[in-house]
PDB file of C-alpha atoms and ligand atoms in Angstrom:
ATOM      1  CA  UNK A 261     -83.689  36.703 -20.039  1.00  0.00           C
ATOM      2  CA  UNK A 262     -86.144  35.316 -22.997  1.00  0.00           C
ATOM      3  CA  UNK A 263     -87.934  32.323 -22.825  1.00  0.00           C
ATOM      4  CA  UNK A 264     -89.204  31.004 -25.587  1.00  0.00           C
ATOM      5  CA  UNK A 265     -91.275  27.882 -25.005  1.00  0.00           C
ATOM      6  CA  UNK A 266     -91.885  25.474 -27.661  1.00  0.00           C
ATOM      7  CA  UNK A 267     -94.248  22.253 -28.271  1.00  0.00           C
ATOM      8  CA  UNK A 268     -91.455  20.013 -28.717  1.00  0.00           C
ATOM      9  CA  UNK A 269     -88.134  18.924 -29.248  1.00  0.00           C
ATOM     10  CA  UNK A 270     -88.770  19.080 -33.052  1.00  0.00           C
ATOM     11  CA  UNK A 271     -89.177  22.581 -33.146  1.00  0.00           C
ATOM     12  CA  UNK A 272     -86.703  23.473 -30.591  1.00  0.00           C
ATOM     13  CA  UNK A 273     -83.939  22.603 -32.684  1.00  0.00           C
ATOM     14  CA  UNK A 274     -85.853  24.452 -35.865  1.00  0.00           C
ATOM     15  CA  UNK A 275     -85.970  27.398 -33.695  1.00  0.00           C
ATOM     16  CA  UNK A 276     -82.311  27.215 -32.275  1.00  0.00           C
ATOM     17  CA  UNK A 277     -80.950  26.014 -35.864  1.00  0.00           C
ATOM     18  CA  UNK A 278     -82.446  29.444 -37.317  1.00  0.00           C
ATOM     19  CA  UNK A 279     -81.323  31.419 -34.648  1.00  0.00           C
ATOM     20  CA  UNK A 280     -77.600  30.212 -35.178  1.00  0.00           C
ATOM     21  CA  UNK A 281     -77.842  30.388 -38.987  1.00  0.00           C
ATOM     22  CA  UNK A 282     -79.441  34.299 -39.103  1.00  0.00           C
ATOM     23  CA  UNK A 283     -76.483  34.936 -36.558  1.00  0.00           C
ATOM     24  CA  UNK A 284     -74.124  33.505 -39.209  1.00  0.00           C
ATOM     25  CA  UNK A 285     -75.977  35.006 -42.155  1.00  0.00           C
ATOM     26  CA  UNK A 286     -75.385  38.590 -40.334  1.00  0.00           C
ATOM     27  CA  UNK A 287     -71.872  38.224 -40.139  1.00  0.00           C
ATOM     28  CA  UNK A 288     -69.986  35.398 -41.945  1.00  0.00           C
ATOM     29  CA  UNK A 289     -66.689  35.169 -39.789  1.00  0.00           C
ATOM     30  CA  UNK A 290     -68.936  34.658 -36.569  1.00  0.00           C
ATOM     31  CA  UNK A 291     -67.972  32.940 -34.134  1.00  0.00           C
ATOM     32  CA  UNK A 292     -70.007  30.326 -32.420  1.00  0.00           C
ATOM     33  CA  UNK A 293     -69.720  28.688 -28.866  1.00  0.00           C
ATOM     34  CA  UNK A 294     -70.812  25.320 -29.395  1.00  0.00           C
ATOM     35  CA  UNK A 295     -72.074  22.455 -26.988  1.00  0.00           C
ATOM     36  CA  UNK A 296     -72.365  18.732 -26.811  1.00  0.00           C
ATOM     37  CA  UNK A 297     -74.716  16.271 -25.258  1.00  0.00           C
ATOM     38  CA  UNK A 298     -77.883  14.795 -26.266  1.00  0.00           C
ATOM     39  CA  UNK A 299     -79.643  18.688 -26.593  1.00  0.00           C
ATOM     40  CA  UNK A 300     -78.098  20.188 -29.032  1.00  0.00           C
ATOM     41  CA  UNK A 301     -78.027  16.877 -31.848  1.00  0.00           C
ATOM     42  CA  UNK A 302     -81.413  18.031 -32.877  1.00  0.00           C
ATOM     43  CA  UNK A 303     -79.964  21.600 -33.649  1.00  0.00           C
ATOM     44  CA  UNK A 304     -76.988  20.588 -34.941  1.00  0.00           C
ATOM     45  CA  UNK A 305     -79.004  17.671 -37.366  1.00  0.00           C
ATOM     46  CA  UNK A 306     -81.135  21.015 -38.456  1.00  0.00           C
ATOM     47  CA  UNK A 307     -78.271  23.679 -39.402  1.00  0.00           C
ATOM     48  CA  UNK A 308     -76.577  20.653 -41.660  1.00  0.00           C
ATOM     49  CA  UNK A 309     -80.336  20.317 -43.542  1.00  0.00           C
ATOM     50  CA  UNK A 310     -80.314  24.618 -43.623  1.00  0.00           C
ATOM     51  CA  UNK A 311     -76.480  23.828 -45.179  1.00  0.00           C
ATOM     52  CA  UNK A 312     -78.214  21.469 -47.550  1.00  0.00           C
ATOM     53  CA  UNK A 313     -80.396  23.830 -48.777  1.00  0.00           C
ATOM     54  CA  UNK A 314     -77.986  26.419 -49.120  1.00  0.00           C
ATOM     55  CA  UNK A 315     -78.966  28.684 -46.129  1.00  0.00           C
ATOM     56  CA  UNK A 316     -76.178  28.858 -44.835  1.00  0.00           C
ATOM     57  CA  UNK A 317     -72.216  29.397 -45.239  1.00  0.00           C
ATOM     58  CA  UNK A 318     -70.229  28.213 -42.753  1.00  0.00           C
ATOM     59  CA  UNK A 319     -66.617  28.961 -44.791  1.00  0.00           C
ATOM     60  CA  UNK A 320     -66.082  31.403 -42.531  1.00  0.00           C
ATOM     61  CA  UNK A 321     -67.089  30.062 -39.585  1.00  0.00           C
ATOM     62  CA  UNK A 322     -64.734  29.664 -36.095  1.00  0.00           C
ATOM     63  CA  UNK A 323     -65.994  27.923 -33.743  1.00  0.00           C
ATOM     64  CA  UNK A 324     -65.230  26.828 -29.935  1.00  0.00           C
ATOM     65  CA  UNK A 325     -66.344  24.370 -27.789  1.00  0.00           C
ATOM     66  CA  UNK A 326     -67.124  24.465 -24.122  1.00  0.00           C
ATOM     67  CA  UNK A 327     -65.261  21.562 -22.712  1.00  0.00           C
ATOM     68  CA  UNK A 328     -63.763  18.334 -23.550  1.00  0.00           C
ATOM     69  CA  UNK A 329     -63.088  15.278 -21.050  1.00  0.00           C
ATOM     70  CA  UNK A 330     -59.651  15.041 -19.552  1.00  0.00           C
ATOM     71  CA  UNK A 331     -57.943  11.585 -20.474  1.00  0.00           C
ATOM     72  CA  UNK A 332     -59.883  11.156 -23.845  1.00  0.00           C
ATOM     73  CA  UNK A 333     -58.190  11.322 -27.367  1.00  0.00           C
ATOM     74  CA  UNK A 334     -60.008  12.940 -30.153  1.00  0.00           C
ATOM     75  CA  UNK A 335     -60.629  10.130 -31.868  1.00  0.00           C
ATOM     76  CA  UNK A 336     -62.332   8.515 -28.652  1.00  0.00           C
ATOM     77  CA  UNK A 337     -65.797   7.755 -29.932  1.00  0.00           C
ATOM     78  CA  UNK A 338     -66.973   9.495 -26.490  1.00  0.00           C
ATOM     79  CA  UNK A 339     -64.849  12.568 -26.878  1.00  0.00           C
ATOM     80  CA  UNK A 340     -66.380  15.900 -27.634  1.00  0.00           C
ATOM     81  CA  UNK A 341     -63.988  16.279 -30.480  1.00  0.00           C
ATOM     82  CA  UNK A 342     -65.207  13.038 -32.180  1.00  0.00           C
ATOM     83  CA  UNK A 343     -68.785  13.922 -31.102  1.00  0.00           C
ATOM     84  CA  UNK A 344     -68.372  17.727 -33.030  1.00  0.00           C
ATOM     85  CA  UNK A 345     -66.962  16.191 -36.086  1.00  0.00           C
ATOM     86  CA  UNK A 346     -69.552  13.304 -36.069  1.00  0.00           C
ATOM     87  CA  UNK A 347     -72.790  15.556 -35.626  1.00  0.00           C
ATOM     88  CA  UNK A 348     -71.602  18.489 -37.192  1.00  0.00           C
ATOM     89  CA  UNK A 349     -68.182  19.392 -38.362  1.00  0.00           C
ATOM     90  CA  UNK A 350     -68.245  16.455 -40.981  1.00  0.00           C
ATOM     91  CA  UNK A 351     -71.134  17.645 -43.294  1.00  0.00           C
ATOM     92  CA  UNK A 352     -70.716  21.150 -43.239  1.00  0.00           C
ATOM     93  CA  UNK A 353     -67.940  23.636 -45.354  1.00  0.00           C
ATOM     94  CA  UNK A 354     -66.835  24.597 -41.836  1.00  0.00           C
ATOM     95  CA  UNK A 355     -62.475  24.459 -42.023  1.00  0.00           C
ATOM     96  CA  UNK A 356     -61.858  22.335 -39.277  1.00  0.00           C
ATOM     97  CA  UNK A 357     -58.604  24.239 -38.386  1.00  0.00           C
ATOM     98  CA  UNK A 358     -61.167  26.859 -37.512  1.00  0.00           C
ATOM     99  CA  UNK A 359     -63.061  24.758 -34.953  1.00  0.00           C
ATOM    100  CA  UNK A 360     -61.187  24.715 -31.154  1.00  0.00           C
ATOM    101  CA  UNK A 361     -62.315  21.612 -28.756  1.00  0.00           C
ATOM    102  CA  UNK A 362     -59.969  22.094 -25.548  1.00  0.00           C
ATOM    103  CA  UNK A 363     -57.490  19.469 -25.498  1.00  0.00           C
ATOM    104  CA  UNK A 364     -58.067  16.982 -22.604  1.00  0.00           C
ATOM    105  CA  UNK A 365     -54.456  15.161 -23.451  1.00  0.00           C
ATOM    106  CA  UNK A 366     -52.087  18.289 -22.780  1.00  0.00           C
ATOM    107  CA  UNK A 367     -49.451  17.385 -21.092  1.00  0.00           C
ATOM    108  CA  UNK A 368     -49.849  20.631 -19.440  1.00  0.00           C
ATOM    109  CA  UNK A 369     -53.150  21.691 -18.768  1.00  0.00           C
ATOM    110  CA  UNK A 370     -52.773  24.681 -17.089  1.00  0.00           C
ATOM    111  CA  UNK A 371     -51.136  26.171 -20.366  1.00  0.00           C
ATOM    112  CA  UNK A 372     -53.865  24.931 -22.580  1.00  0.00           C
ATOM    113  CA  UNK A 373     -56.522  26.358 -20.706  1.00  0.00           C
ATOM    114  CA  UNK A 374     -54.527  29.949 -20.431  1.00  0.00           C
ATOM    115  CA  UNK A 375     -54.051  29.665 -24.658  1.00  0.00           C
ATOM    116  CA  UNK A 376     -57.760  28.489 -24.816  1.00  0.00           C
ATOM    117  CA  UNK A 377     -58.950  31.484 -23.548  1.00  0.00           C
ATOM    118  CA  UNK A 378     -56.505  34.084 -25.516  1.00  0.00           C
ATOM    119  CA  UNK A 379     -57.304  32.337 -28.487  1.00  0.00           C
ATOM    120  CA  UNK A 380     -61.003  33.247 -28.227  1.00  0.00           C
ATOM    121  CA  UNK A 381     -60.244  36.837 -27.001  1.00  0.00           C
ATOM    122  CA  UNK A 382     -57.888  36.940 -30.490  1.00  0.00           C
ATOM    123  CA  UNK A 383     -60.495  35.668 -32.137  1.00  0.00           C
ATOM    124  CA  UNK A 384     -62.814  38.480 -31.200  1.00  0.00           C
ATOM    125  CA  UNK A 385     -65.052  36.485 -28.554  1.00  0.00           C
ATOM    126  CA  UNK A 386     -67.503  34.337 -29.179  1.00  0.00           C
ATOM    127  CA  UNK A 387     -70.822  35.753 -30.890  1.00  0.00           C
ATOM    128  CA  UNK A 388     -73.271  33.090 -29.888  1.00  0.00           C
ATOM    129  CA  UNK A 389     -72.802  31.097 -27.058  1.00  0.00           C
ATOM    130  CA  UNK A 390     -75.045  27.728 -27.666  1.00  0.00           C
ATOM    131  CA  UNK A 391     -75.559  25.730 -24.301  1.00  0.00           C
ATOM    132  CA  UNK A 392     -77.495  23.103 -22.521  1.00  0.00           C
ATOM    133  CA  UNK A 393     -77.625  22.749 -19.061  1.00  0.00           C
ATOM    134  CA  UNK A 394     -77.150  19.466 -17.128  1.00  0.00           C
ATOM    135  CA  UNK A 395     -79.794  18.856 -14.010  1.00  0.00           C
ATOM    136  CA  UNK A 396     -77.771  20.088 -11.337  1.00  0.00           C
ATOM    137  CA  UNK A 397     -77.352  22.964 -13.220  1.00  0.00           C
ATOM    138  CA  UNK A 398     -73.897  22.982 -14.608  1.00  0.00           C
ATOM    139  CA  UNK A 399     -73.266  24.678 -17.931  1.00  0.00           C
ATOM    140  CA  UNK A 400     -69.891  23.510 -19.639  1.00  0.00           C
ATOM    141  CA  UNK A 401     -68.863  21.672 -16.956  1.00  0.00           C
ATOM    142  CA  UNK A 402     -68.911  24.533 -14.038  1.00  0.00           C
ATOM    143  CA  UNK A 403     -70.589  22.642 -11.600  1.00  0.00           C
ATOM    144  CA  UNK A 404     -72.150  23.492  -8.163  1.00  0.00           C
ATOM    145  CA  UNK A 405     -70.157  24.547  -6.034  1.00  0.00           C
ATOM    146  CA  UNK A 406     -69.087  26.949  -2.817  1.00  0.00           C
ATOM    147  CA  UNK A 407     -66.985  29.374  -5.820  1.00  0.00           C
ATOM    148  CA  UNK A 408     -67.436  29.482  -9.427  1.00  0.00           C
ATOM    149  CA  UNK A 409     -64.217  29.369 -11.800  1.00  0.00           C
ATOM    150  CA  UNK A 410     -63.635  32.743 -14.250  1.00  0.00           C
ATOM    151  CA  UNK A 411     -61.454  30.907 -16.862  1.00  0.00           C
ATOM    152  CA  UNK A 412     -60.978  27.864 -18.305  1.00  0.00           C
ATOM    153  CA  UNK A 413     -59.740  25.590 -16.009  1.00  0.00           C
ATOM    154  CA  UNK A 414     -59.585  21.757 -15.395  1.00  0.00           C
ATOM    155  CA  UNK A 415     -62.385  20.688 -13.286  1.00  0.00           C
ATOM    156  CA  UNK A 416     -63.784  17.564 -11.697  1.00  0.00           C
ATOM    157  CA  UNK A 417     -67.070  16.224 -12.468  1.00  0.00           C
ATOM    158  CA  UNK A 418     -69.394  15.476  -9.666  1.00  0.00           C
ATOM    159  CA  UNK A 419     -70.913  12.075  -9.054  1.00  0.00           C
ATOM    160  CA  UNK A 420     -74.535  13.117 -10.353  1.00  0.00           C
ATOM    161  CA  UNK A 421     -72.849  14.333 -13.866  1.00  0.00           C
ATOM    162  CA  UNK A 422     -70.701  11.143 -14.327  1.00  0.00           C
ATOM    163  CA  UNK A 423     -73.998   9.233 -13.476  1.00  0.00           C
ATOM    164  CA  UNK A 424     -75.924  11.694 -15.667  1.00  0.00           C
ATOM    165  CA  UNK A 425     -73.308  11.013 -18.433  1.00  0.00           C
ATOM    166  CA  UNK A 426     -72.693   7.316 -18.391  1.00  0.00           C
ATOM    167  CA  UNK A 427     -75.370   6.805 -20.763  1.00  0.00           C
ATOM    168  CA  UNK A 428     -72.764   7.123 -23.638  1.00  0.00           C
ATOM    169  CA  UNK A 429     -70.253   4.879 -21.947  1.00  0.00           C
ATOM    170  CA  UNK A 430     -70.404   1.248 -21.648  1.00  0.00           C
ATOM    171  CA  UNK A 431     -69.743   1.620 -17.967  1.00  0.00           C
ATOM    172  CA  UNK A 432     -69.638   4.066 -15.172  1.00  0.00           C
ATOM    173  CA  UNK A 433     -66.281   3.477 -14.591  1.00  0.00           C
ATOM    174  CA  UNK A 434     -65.123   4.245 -17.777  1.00  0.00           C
ATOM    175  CA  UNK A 435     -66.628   7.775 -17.663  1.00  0.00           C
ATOM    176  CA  UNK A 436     -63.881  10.136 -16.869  1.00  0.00           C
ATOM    177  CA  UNK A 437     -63.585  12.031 -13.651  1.00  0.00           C
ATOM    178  CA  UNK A 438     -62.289  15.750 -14.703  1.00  0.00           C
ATOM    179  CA  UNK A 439     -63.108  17.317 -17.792  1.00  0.00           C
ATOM    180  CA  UNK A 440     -62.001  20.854 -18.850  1.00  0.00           C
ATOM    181  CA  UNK A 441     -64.114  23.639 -19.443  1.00  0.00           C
ATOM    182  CA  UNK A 442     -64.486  26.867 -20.079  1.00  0.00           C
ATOM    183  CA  UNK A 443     -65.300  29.047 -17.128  1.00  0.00           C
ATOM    184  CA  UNK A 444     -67.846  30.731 -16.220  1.00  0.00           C
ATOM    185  CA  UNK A 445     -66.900  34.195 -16.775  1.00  0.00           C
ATOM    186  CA  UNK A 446     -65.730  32.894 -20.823  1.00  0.00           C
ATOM    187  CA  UNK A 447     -69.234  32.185 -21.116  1.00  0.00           C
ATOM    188  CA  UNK A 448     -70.752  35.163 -19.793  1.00  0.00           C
ATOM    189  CA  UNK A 449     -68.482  37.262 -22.107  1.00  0.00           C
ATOM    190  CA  UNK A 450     -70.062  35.589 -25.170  1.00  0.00           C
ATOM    191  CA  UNK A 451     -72.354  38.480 -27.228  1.00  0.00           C
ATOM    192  CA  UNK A 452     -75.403  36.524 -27.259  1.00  0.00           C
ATOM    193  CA  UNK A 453     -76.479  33.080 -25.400  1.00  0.00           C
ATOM    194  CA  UNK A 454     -78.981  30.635 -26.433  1.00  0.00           C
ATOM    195  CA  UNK A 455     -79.411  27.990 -23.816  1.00  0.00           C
ATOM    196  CA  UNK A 456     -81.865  24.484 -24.977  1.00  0.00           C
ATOM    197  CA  UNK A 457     -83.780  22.384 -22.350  1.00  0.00           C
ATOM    198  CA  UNK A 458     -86.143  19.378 -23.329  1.00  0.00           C
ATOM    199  CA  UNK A 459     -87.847  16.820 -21.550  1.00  0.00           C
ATOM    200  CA  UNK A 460     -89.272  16.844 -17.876  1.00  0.00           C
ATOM    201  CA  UNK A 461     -86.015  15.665 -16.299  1.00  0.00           C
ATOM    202  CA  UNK A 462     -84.714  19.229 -17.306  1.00  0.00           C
ATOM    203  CA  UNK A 463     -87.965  20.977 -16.127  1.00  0.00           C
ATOM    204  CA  UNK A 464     -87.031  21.820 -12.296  1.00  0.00           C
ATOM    205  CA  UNK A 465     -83.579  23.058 -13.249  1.00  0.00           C
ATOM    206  CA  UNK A 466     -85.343  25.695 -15.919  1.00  0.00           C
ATOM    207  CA  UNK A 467     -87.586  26.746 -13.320  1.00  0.00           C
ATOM    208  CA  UNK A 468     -84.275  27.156 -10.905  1.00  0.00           C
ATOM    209  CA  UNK A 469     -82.508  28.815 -13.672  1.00  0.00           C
ATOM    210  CA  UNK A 470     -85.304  30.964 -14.833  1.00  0.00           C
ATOM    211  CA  UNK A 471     -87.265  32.205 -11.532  1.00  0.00           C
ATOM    212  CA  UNK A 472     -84.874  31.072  -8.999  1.00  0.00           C
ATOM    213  CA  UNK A 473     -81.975  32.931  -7.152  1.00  0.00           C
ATOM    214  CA  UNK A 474     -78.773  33.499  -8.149  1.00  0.00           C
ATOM    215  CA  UNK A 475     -76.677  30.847  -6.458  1.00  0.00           C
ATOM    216  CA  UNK A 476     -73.295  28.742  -7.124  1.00  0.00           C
ATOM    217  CA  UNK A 477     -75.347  25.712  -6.543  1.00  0.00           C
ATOM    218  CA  UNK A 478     -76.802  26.703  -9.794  1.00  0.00           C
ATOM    219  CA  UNK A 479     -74.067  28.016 -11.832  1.00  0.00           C
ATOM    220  CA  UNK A 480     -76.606  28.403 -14.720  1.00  0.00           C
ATOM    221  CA  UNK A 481     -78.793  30.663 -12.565  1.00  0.00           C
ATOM    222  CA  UNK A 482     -75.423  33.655 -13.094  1.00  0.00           C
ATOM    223  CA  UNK A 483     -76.882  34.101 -16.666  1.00  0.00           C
ATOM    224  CA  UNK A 484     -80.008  35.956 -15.134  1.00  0.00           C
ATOM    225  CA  UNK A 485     -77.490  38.892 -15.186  1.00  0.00           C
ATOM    226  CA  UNK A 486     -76.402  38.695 -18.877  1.00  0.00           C
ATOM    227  CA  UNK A 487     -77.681  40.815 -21.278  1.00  0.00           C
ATOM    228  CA  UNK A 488     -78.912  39.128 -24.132  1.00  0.00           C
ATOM    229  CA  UNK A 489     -79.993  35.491 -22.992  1.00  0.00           C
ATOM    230  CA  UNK A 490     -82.558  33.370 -25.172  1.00  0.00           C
ATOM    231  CA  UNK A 491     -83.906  30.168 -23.278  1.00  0.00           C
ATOM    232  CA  UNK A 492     -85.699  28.082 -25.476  1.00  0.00           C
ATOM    233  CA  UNK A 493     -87.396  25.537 -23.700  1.00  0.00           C
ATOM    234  CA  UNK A 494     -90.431  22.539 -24.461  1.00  0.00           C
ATOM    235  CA  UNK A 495     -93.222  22.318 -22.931  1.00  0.00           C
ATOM    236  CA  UNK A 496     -92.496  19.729 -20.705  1.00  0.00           C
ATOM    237  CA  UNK A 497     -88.989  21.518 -19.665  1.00  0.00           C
ATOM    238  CA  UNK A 498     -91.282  24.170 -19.151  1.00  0.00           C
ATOM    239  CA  UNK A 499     -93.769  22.919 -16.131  1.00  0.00           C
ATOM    240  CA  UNK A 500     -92.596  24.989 -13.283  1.00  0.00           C
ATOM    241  CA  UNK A 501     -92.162  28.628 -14.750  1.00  0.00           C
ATOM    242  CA  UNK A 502     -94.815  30.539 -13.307  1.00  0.00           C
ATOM    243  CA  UNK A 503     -93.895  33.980 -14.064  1.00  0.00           C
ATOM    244  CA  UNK A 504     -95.043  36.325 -16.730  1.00  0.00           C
ATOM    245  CA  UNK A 505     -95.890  33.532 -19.575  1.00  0.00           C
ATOM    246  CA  UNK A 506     -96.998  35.350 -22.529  1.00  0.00           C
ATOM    247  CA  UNK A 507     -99.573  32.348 -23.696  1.00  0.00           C
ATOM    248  CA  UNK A 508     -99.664  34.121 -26.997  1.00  0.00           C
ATOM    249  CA  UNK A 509     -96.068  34.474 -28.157  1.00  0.00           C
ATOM    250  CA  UNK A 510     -94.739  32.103 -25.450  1.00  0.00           C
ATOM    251  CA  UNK A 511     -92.383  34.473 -24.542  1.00  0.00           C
ATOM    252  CA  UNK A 512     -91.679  35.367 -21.047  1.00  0.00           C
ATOM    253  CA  UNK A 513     -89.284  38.581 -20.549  1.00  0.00           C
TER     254      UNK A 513
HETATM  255  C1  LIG B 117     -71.712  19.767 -23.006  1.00  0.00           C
HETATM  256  C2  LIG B 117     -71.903  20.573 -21.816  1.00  0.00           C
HETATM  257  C3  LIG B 117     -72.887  20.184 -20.756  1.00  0.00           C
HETATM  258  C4  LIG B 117     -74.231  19.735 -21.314  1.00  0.00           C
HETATM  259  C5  LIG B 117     -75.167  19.340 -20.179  1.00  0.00           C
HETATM  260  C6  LIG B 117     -76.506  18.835 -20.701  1.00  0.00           C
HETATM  261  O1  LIG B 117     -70.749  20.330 -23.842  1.00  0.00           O
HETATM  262  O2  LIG B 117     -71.237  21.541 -21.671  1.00  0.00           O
HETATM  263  O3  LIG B 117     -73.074  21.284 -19.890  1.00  0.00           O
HETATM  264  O4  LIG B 117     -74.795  20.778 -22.050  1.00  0.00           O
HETATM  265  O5  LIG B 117     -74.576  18.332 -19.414  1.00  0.00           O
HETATM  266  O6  LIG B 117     -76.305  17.661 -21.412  1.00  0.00           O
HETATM  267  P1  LIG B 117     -77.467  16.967 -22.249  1.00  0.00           P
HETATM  268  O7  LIG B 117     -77.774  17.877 -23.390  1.00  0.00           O
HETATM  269  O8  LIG B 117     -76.881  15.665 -22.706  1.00  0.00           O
HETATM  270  O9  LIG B 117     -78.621  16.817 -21.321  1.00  0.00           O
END
């Protein structure tokens, strides 16, 4: 695992917008694992500037995302569909037939989940995985728990990520319960991950993730045992890693 520790969130999304760009620049029919959330905006804001200027080509682009809340349409302002084609999707060449959001209205969710996952194994797999991590350390939505999930499955969200989450929603109540998400094992069979953290609410969780020990209470903490993980983290997300910081390059291997 790489760490990469950066002043702020400003660069963070420089540095993860570059990383996703040279990854496309390498190989033009990537594709990318993408996230939602507050983290990645920054990143997302930055690859549609690199698009701007030409940097980058995303024509050839496919593109999944991690999860999507069960119950909400895709035009549901709080849905991740509507949040992908909002931040993203909508200023970018990107062909949106190429972009996959699971669908949280299937009738039958059991079969969507199944074709989710074929559909990125037809596809190839997924190149770079981009995630954040929530506080309880859930990434997509596997949460904590006594077992952790291989595929994608329909899952239900515990009380501290619906309170973590109602932020976006008018009310609490109106943040759905069960969301559905790639699993755990679809993650870990992405080529490369890049996982973002900001801000001291996130900063015990990195250190968990980072120095801690592999545990379903912190489904993130599995990623210790990938291959080729970059963590790029702020300075304040940054507080409790203790181990092997590299002032100099802020790297810590
Ligand atoms: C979103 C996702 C979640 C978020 C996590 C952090 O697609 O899969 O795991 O990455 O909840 O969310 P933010 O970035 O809002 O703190």
């Amino acid at each position: 695992m790489r760490v990469i520790i950066v002043k702020d969130y400003n660069e963070l999304s420089k540095a993860a917008a570059l990383e996703i760009a040279e990854t496309i620049n390498n190989k033009m029919d990537c594709v990318l694992g993408l996230a939602t959330g507050s983290t990645p905006e920054g990143t997302y804001k930055e690859l549609i500037n690199l698009y701007n200027d030409g940097k980058v080509d995303f024509s050839s682009v496919t593109s999944f995302n991690l999860d999507e809340y069960k119950g909400l349409p895709a035009d549901h302002p709080q849905s991740y569909r509507y949040f992908m084609n909002k931040n993203l999707f909508d200023h970018i060449n990107i062909n949106k037939n190429n972009t996959f959001v699971p669908n949280g209205m299937a009738a039958d969710i059991e079969a969507e989940c199944a074709d989710y996952d074929e559909n990125v194994a037809k596809h190839g797999g997924i190149d770079i995985q981009i995630l954040g991590i929530g506080q309880n350390g859930h990434i997509g939505f596997n949460e904590p728990s006594d077992f952790l999930y291989m595929n994608t499955h329909l899952t239900n969200l515990t009380q501290n990520t619906i309170d973590v989450n109602s932020r976006f929603f008018d009310s609490k109540d109106e943040v759905p319960t069960q969301a559905v998400t790639m699993g755990l094992g679809g993650i870990m069979k992405a080529k490369r991950i890049l996982l973002l953290a900001n801000g001291s609410n996130k900063a015990q969780i990195i250190g968990k993730l980072v120095e801690g020990k592999i545990s379903t209470n912190v489904p993130a903490s599995i990623l210790q045992v990938h291959r080729d993980v970059t963590v790029i983290v702020d300075e304040s997300a940054a507080v409790y890693l203790k181990k092997n910081i590299d002032k100099r390059l802020n790297i810590v291997e």
